[in-house]
Short mmCIF file of C-alpha atoms in Angstrom, two decimals:
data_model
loop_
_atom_site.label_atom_id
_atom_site.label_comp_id
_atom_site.label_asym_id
_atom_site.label_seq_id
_atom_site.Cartn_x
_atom_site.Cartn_y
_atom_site.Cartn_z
CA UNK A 549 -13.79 -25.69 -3.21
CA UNK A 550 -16.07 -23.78 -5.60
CA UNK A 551 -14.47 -20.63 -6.69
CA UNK A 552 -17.43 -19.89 -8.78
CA UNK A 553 -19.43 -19.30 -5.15
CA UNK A 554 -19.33 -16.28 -3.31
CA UNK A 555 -21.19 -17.18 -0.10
CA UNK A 556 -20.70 -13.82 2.04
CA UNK A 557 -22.15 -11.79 -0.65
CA UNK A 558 -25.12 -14.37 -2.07
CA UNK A 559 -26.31 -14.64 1.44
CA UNK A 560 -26.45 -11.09 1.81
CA UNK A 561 -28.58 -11.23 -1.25
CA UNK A 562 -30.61 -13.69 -0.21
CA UNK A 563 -30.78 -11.71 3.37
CA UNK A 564 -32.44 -9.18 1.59
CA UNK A 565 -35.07 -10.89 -0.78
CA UNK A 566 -36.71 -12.03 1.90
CA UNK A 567 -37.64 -8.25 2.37
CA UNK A 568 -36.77 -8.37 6.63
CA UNK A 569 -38.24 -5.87 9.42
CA UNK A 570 -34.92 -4.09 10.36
CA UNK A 571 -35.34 -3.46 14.47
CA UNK A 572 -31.81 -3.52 14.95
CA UNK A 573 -28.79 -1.46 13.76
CA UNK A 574 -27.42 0.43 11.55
CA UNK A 575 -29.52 3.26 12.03
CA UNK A 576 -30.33 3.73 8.13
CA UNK A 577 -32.68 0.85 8.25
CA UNK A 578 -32.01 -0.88 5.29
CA UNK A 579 -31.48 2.35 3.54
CA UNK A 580 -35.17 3.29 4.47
CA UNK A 581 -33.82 6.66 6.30
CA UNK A 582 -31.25 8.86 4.54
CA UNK A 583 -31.37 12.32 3.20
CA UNK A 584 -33.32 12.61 -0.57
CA UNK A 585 -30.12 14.20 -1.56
CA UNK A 586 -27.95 10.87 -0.96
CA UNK A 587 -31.13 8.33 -2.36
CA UNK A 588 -29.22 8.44 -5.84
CA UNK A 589 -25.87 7.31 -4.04
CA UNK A 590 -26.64 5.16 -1.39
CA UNK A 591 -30.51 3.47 -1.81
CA UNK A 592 -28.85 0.65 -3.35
CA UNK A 593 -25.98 0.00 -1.74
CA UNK A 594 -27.34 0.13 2.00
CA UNK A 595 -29.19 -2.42 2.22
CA UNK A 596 -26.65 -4.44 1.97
CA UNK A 597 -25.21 -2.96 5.39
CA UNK A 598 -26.36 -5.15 7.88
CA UNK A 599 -25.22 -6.05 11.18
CA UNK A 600 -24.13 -9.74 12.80
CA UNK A 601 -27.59 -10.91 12.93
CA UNK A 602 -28.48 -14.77 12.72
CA UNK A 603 -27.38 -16.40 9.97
CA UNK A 604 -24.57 -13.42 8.60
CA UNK A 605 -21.92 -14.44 11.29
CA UNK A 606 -19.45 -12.49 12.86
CA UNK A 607 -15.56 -11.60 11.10
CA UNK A 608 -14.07 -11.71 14.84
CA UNK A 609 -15.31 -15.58 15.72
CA UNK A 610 -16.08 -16.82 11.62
CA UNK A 611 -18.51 -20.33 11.84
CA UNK A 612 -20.36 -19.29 8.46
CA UNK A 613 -20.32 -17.73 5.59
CA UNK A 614 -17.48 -15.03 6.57
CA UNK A 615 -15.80 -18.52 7.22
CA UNK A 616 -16.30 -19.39 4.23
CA UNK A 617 -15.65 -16.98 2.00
CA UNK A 618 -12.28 -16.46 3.96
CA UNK A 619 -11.25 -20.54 3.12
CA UNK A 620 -12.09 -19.92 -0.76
CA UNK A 621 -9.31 -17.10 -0.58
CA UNK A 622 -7.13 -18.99 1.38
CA UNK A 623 -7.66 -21.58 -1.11
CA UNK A 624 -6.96 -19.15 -4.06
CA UNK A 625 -4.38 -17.59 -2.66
CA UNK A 626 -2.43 -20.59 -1.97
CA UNK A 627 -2.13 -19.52 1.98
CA UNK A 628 -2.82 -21.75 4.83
CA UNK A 629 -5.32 -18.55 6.35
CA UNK A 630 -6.52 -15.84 5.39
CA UNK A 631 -8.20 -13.18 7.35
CA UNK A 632 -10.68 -10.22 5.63
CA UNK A 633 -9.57 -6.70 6.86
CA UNK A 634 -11.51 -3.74 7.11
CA UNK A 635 -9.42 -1.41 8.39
CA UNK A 636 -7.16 -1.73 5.04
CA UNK A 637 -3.71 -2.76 5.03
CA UNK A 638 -2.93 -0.89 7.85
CA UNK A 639 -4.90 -3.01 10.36
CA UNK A 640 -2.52 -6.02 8.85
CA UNK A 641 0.53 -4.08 8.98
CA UNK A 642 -0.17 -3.23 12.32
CA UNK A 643 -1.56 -7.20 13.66
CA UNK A 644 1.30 -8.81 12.29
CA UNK A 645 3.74 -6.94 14.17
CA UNK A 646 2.25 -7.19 17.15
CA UNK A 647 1.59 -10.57 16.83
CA UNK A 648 5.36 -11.19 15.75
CA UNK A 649 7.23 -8.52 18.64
CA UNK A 650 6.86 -7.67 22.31
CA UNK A 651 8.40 -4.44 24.04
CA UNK A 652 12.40 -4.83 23.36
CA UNK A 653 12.27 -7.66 20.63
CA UNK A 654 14.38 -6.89 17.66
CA UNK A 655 13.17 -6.87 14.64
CA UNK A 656 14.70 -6.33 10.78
CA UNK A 657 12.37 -3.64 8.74
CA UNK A 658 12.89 -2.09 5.60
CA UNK A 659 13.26 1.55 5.86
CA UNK A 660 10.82 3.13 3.15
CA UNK A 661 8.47 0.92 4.50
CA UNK A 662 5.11 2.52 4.89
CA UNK A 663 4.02 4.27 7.50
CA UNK A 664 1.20 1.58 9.17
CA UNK A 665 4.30 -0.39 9.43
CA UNK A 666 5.97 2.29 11.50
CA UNK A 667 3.22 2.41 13.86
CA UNK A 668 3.03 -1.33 14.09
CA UNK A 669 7.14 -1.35 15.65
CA UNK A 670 5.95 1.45 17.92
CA UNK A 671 2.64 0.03 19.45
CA UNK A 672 4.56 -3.19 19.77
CA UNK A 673 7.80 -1.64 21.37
CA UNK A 674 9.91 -3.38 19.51
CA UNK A 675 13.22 -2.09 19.06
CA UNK A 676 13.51 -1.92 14.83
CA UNK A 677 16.78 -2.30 12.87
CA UNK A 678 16.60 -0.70 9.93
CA UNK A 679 18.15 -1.85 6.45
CA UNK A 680 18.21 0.96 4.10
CA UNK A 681 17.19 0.48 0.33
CA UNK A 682 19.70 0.19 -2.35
CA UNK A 683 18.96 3.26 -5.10
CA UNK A 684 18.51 2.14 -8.19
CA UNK A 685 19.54 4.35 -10.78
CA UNK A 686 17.44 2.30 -13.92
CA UNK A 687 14.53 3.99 -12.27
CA UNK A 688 15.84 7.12 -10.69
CA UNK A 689 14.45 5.52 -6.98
CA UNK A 690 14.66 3.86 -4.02
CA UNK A 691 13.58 0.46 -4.38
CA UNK A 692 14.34 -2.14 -2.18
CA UNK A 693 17.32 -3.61 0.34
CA UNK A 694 19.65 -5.57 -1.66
CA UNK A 695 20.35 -9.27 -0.64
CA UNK A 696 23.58 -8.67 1.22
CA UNK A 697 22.36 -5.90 3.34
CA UNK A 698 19.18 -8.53 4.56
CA UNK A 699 21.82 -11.09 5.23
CA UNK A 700 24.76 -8.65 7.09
CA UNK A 701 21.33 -7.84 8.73
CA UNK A 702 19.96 -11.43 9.62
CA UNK A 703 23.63 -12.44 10.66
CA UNK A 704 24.18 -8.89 12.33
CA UNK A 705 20.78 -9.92 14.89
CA UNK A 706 20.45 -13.75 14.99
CA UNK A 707 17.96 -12.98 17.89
CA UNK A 708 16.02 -10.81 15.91
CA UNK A 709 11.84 -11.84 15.69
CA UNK A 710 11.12 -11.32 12.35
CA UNK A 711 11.64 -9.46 9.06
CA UNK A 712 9.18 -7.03 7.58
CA UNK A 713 9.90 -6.53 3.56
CA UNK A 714 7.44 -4.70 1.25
CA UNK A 715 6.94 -6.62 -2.28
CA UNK A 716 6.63 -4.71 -4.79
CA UNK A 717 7.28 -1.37 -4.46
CA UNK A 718 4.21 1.46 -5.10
CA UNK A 719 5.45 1.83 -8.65
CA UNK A 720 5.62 -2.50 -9.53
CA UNK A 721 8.89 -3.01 -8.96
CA UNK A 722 10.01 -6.15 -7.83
CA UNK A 723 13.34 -7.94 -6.49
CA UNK A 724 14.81 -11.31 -5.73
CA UNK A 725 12.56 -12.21 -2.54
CA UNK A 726 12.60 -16.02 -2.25
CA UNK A 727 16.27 -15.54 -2.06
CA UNK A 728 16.10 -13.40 0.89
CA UNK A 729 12.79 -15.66 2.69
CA UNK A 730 15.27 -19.00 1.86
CA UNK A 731 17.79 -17.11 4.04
CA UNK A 732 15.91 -15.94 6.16
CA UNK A 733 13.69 -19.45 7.03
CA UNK A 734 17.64 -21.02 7.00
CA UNK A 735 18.05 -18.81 10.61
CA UNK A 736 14.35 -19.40 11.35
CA UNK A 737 13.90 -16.08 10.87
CA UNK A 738 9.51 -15.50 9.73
CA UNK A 739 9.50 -13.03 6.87
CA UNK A 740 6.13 -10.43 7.35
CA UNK A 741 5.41 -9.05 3.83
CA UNK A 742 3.32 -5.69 2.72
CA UNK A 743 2.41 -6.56 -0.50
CA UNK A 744 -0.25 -4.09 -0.83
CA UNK A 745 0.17 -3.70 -4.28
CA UNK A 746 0.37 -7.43 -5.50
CA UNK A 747 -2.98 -8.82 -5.09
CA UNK A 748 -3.35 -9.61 -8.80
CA UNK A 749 -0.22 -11.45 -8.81
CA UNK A 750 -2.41 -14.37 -8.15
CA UNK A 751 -3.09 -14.21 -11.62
CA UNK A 752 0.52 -15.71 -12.68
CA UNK A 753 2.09 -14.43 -15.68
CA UNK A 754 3.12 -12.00 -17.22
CA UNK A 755 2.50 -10.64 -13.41
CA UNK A 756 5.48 -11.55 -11.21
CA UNK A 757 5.24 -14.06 -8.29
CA UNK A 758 3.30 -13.09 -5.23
CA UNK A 759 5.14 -13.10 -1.63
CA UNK A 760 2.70 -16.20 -0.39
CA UNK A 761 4.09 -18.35 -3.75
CA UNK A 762 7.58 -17.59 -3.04
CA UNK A 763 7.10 -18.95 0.83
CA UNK A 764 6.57 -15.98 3.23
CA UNK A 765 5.26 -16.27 6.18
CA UNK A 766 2.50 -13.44 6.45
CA UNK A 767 1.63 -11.73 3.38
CA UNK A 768 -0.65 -8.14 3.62
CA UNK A 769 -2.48 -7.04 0.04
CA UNK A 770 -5.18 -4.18 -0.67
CA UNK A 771 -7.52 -5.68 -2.49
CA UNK A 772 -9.09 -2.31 -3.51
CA UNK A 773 -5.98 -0.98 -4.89
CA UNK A 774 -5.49 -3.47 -7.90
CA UNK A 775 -8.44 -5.99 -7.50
CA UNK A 776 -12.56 -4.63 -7.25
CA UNK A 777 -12.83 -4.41 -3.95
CA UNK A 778 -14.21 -1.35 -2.02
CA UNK A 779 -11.51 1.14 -0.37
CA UNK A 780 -10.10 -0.43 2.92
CA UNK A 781 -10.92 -3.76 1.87
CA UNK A 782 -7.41 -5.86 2.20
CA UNK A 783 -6.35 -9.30 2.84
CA UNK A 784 -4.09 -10.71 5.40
CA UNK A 785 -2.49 -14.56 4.45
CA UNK A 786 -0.64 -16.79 7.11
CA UNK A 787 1.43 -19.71 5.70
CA UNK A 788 4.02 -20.25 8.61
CA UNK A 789 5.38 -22.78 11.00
CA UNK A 790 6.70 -19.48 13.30
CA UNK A 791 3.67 -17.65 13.53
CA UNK A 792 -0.10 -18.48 14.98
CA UNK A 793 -3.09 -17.38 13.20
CA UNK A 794 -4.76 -17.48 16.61
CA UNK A 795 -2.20 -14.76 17.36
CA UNK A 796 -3.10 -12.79 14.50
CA UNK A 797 -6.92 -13.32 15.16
CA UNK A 798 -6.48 -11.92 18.67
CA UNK A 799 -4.64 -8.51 17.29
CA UNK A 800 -7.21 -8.32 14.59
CA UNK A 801 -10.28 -8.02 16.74
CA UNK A 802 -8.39 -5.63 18.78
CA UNK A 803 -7.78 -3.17 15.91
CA UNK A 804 -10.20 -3.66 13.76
CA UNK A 805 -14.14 -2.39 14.35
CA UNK A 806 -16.30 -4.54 16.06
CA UNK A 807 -18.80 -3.88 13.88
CA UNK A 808 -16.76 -4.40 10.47
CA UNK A 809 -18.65 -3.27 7.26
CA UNK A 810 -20.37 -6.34 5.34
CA UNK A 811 -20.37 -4.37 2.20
CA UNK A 812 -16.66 -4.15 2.33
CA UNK A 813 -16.15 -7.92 3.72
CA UNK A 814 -18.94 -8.97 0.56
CA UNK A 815 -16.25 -7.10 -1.70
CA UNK A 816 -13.66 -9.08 -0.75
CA UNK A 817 -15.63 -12.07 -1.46
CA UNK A 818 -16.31 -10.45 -4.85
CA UNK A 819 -12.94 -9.63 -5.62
CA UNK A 820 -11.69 -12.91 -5.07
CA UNK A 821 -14.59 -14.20 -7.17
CA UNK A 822 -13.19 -11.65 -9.81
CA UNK A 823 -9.29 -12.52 -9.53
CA UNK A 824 -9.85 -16.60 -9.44
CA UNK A 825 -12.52 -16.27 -12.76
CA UNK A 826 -10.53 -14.35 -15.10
CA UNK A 827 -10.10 -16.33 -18.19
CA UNK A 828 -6.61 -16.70 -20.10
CA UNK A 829 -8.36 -14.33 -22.83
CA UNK A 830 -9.59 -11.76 -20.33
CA UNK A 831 -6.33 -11.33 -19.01
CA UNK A 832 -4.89 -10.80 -22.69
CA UNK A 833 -6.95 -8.28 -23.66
CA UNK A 834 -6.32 -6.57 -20.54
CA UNK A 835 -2.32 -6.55 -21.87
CA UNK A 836 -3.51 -5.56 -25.16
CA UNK A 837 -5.02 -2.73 -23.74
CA UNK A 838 -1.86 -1.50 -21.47
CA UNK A 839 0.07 -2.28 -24.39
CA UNK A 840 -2.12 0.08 -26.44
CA UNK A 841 -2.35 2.99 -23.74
CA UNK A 842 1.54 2.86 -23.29
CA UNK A 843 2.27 3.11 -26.65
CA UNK A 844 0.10 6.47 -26.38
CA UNK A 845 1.57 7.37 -23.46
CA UNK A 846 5.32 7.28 -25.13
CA UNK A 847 4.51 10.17 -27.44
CA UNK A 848 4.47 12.42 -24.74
CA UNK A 849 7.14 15.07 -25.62
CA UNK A 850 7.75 16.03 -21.76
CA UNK A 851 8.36 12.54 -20.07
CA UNK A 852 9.64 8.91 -20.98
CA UNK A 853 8.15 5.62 -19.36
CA UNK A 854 10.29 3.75 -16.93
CA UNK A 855 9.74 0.28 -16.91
CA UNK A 856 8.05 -1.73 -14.28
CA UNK A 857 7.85 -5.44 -13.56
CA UNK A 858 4.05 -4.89 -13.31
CA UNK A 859 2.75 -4.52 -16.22
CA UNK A 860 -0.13 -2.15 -15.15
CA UNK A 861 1.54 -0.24 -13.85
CA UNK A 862 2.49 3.10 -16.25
CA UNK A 863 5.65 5.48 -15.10
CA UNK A 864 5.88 8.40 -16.57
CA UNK A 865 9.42 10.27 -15.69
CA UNK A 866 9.66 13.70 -16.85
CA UNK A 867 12.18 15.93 -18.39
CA UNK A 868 14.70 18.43 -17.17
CA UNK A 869 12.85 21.44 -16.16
CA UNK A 870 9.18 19.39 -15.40
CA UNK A 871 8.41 17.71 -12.08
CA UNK A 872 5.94 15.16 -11.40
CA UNK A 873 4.05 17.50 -9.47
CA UNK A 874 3.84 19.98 -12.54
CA UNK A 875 2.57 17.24 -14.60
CA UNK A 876 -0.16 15.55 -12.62
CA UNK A 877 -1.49 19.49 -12.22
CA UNK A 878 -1.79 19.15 -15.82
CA UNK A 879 -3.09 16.33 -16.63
CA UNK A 880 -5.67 16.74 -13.85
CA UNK A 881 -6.63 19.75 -15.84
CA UNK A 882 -7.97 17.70 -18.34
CA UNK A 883 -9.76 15.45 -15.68
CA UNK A 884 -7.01 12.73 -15.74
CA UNK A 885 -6.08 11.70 -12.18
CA UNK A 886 -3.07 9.91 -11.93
CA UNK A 887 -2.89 7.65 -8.85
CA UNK A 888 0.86 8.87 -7.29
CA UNK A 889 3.12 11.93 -8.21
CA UNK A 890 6.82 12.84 -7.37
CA UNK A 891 9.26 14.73 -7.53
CA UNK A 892 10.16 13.16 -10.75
CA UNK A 893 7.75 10.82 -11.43
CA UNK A 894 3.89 10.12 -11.84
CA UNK A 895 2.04 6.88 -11.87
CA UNK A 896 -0.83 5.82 -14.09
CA UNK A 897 -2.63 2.62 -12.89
CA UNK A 898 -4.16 0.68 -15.77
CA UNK A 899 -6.99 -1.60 -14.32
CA UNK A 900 -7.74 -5.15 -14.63
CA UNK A 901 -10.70 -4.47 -17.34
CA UNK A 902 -9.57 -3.32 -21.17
CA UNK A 903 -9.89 0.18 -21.24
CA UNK A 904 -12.21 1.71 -24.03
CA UNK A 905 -11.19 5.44 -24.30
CA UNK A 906 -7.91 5.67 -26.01
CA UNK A 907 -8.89 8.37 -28.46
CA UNK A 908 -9.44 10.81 -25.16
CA UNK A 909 -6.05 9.93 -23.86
CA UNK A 910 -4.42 10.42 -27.15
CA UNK A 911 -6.04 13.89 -27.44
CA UNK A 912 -4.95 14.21 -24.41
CA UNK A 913 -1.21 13.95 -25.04
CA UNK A 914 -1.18 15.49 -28.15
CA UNK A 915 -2.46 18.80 -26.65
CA UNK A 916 -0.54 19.08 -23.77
CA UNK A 917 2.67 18.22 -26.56
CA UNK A 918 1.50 21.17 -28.24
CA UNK A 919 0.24 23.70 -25.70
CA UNK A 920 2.15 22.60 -22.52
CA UNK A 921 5.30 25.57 -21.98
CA UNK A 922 7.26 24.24 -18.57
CA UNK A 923 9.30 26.47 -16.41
CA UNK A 924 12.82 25.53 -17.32
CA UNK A 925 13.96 26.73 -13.76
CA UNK A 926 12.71 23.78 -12.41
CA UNK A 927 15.11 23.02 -9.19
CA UNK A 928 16.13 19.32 -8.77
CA UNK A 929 17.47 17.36 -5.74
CA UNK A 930 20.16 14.79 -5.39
CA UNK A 931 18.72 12.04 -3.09
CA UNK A 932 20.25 8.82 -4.18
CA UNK A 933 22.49 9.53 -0.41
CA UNK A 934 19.51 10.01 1.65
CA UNK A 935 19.72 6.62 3.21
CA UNK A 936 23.99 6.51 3.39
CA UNK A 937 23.57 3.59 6.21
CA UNK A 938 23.10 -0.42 5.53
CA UNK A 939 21.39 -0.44 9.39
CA UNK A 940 20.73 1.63 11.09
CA UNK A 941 19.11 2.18 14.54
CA UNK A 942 16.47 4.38 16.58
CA UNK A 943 18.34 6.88 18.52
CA UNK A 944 16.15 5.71 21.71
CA UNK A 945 13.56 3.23 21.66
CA UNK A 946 9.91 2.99 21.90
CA UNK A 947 9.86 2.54 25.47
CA UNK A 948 11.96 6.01 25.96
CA UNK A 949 10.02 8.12 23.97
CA UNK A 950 7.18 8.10 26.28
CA UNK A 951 8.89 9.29 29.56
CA UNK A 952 10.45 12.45 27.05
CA UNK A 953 9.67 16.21 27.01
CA UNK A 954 8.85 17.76 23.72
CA UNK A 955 9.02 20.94 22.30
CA UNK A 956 8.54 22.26 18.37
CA UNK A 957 11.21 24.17 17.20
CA UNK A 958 11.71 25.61 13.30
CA UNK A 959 12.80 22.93 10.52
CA UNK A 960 16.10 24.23 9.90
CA UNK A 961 17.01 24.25 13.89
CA UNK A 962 16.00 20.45 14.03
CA UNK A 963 19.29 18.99 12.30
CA UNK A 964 21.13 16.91 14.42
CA UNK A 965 17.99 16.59 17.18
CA UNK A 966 15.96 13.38 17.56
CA UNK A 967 12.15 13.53 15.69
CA UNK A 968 9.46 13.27 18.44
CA UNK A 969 7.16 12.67 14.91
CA UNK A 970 7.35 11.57 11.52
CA UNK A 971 7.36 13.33 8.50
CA UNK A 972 5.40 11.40 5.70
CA UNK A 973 4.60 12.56 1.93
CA UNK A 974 1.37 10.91 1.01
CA UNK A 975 0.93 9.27 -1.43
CA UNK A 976 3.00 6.60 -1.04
CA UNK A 977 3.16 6.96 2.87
CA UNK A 978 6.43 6.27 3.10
CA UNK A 979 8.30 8.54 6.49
CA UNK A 980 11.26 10.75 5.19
CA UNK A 981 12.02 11.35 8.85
CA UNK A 982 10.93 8.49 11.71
CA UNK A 983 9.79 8.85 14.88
CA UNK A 984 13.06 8.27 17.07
CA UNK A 985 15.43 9.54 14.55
CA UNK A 986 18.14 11.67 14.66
CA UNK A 987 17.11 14.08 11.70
CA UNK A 988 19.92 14.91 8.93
CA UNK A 989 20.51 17.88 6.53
CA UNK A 990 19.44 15.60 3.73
CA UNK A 991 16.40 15.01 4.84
CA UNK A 992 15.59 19.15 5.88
CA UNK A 993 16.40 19.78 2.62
CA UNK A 994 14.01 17.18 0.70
CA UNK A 995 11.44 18.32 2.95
CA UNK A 996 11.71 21.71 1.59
CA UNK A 997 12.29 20.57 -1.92
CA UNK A 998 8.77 18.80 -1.63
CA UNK A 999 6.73 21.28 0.22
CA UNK A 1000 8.31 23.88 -2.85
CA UNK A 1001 7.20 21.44 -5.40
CA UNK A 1002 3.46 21.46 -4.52
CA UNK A 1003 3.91 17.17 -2.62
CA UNK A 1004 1.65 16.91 0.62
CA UNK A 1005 2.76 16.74 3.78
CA UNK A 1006 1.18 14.43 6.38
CA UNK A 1007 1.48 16.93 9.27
CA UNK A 1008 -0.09 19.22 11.61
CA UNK A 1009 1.38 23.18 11.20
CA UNK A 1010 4.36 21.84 9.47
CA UNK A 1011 5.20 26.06 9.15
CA UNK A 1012 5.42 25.68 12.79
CA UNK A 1013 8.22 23.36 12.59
CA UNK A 1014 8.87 19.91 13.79
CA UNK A 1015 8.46 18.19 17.07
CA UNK A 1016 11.62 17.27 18.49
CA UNK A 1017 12.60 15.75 22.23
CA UNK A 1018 14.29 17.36 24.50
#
């Protein structure tokens, strides 16, 4: 196929040329109605909004050019399928669960998995065992399960579905996967992968391998985090003997709009474009370039840079009395928005284009070197125990929770009681307590340790407490 083509989005061009009488949705009309305020913004872009008129197909039943512009990715990708999501990674998260699990099927998940996965176990009510992370101490974090705990876990559950794994971590950090997919496709086991963060390992390397070259089965990447495409623009790819597209399809349509975007699905076309067209040079200038920023970067008096197996991405850990939430206040004071803080940590995401201001970032770093005075009081918190279990289990299923009373009751009564919700810092999503849990000191006290930091919460009147059953 032509990877120089990108059919979804020249049609739409095309479409629009031909300078059409809109007397049909969306109610902007071509971007003829809108407020004057917004004609800056939007004028351009709108028109490009259309809806599944003749000739622009339809995402949930592809014949055209959606059809097409899916098989080029497929084709890029090196999948079998692919589907173009909407609804972000979440709406893949979510389909290939369901399509994997029914209510009471077992299945193996990594447990600082992200929260769409989460949701995906409990609209499928599937009963999850959990494999804990290993922490590894060369970057101060959780990473990923090591390969013995997958295999105790595969051997522990032969009648276990499937395996959800998430490749690589928020901050590039990878592991031995094909290891743990050979083992797993030994006990016919499919292996479900949110690799949200690899869609540029397409591009081979330096970049490490992507899930879908190392053989998994169903492989989930935002294309608008690391390639061009809009926000909520993802891929799904199916390469597997265990598990039907058809199934997929069917989940897909049920979660996702029925009137998907076309100037996200045209981005996806475009970022494809962008990822399978970058020349050998283009992708060593980009190097050159992270090369060049970490470098500036490393004279920062108040952090060090922790390596990552993805080159773009750019880890700053800080010092003894600093957090990562202090930091990213800072730097944000001088308009620099880093994409993820922590408790220790705060990522930089260097994009797939050379960057060109190097003299503002080095400005940048010398000042806050100079001016920057951080409490030295800062209060730190062990959590290399917080997940002390290989596996580990719901307290009661799915299928129990619904029939339960609930009540809320103050964070520092609800140790020892079972969540009736999660609690998830965002960014990176990721639950400190699950739905179904039985909630520990350790995690009370990282909860506070956050909130005191300055990290956001994803709750409702978390000073009200926590939502426990009864």
């Amino acid at each position: 196929m032509n990877q120089q083509a990108m059919p979804l989005l020249e049609h739409l061009i095309t479409f629009n040329k031909q300078n059409p009488l809109s007397f049909h949705v969306p109610g902007h009309k071509r971007g003829d109605i809108l407020s004057k305020a917004a004609e800056p913004y939007y004028k351009s872009i709108l028109p490009m909004d259309l809806t599944e008129l003749s000739g622009l197909d339809d995402l949930h039943a592809p014949q055209g050019i959606i059809k097409e512009a899916q098989r080029l990715a497929a084709e890029y990708f090196g999948a079998d399928h692919t589907f173009f999501l909407v609804g972000g990674s979440t709406a893949g998260n979510l389909a290939m669960i369901l399509a994997t699990c029914t209510p009471g099927d077992k299945i193996i998940v990594q447990r600082n998995s992200h929260k769409s996965i989460m949701n995906g176990l409990e609209l499928s009510g599937a009963k999850p065992i959990f494999i804990s992370p290993a922490f590894n101490e060369e970057v101060e974090r959780f990473t990923a399960p090591s390969f013995r705990t997958v295999k105790e876990a595969i051997l522990a559950h032969p009648d276990a579905k499937a395996i959800v794994l998430t490749y690589p971590d928020y901050f590039g950090k990878t592991y031995d996967l094909k290891k743990m997919i050979d083992f797993a496709h030994e006990h016919e086991l499919p292996v479900l992968v949110d690799e949200a963060h690899g869609v540029h390992f397409s591009l081979g390397e330096p970049f490490p391998k992507s899930a879908l070259a190392l053989g998994a089965d169903v492989v989930v990447q935002s294309a608008h985090k690391m390639a061009p495409a809009m926000t909520m623009a993802s891929f799904l790819h199916v390469q597997s003997s265990y598990i039907s597209k058809e199934q997929i399809a069917h989940y897909l349509q049920m979660i996702q709009s029925s009137s998907p975007s076309y100037p996200l699905m045209a981005s996806l076309d475009m970022a494809r474009h962008y990822l399978a067209n970058l020349s050998g040079n283009e992708i060593q200038r980009v190097l050159e370039s992270v090369y060049t920023l970490r470098n500036i970067w490393k004279k920062g008096k108040h952090w060090h840079i922790v390596e990552s197996d993805d080159p773009l991405k750019i880890t700053l850990q800080v010092r003894k009395g600093l957090s990562g939430f202090d930091l990213a206040s800072v730097l944000e004071d001088y308009h620099v928005y880093p994409e993820l803080a922590t408790d220790t940590q705060v990522l930089l995401i260097h994009g797939l284009k050379g960057f060109d201001q190097f003299t503002r970032v080095e400005k940048i770093v010398n000042s806050i070197n100079e001016q920057y005075k951080y409490r030295t009081n800062h209060a730190t918190i062990e959590v290399s125990t917080l997940f002390n279990e290989p596996m580990k289990e719901l307290a009661i299923s799915y299928l129990d929770m619904y029939a339960l009373p609930k009540k809320r009751v103050p964070i520092e009564q609800a140790i020892g009681l079972i969540a009736a919700e999660a609690i998830i810092p965002y960014p990176p999503g990721i639950p400190i307590i699950l739905k179904g849990e039985r909630i520990t000191e350790e995690q009370i006290r990282l909860i506070h340790h956050l909130i005191k930091q300055g990290a956001t919460i994803q709750h409702q009147d978390m000073e009200q407490g926590i939502q426990v059953f009864v």
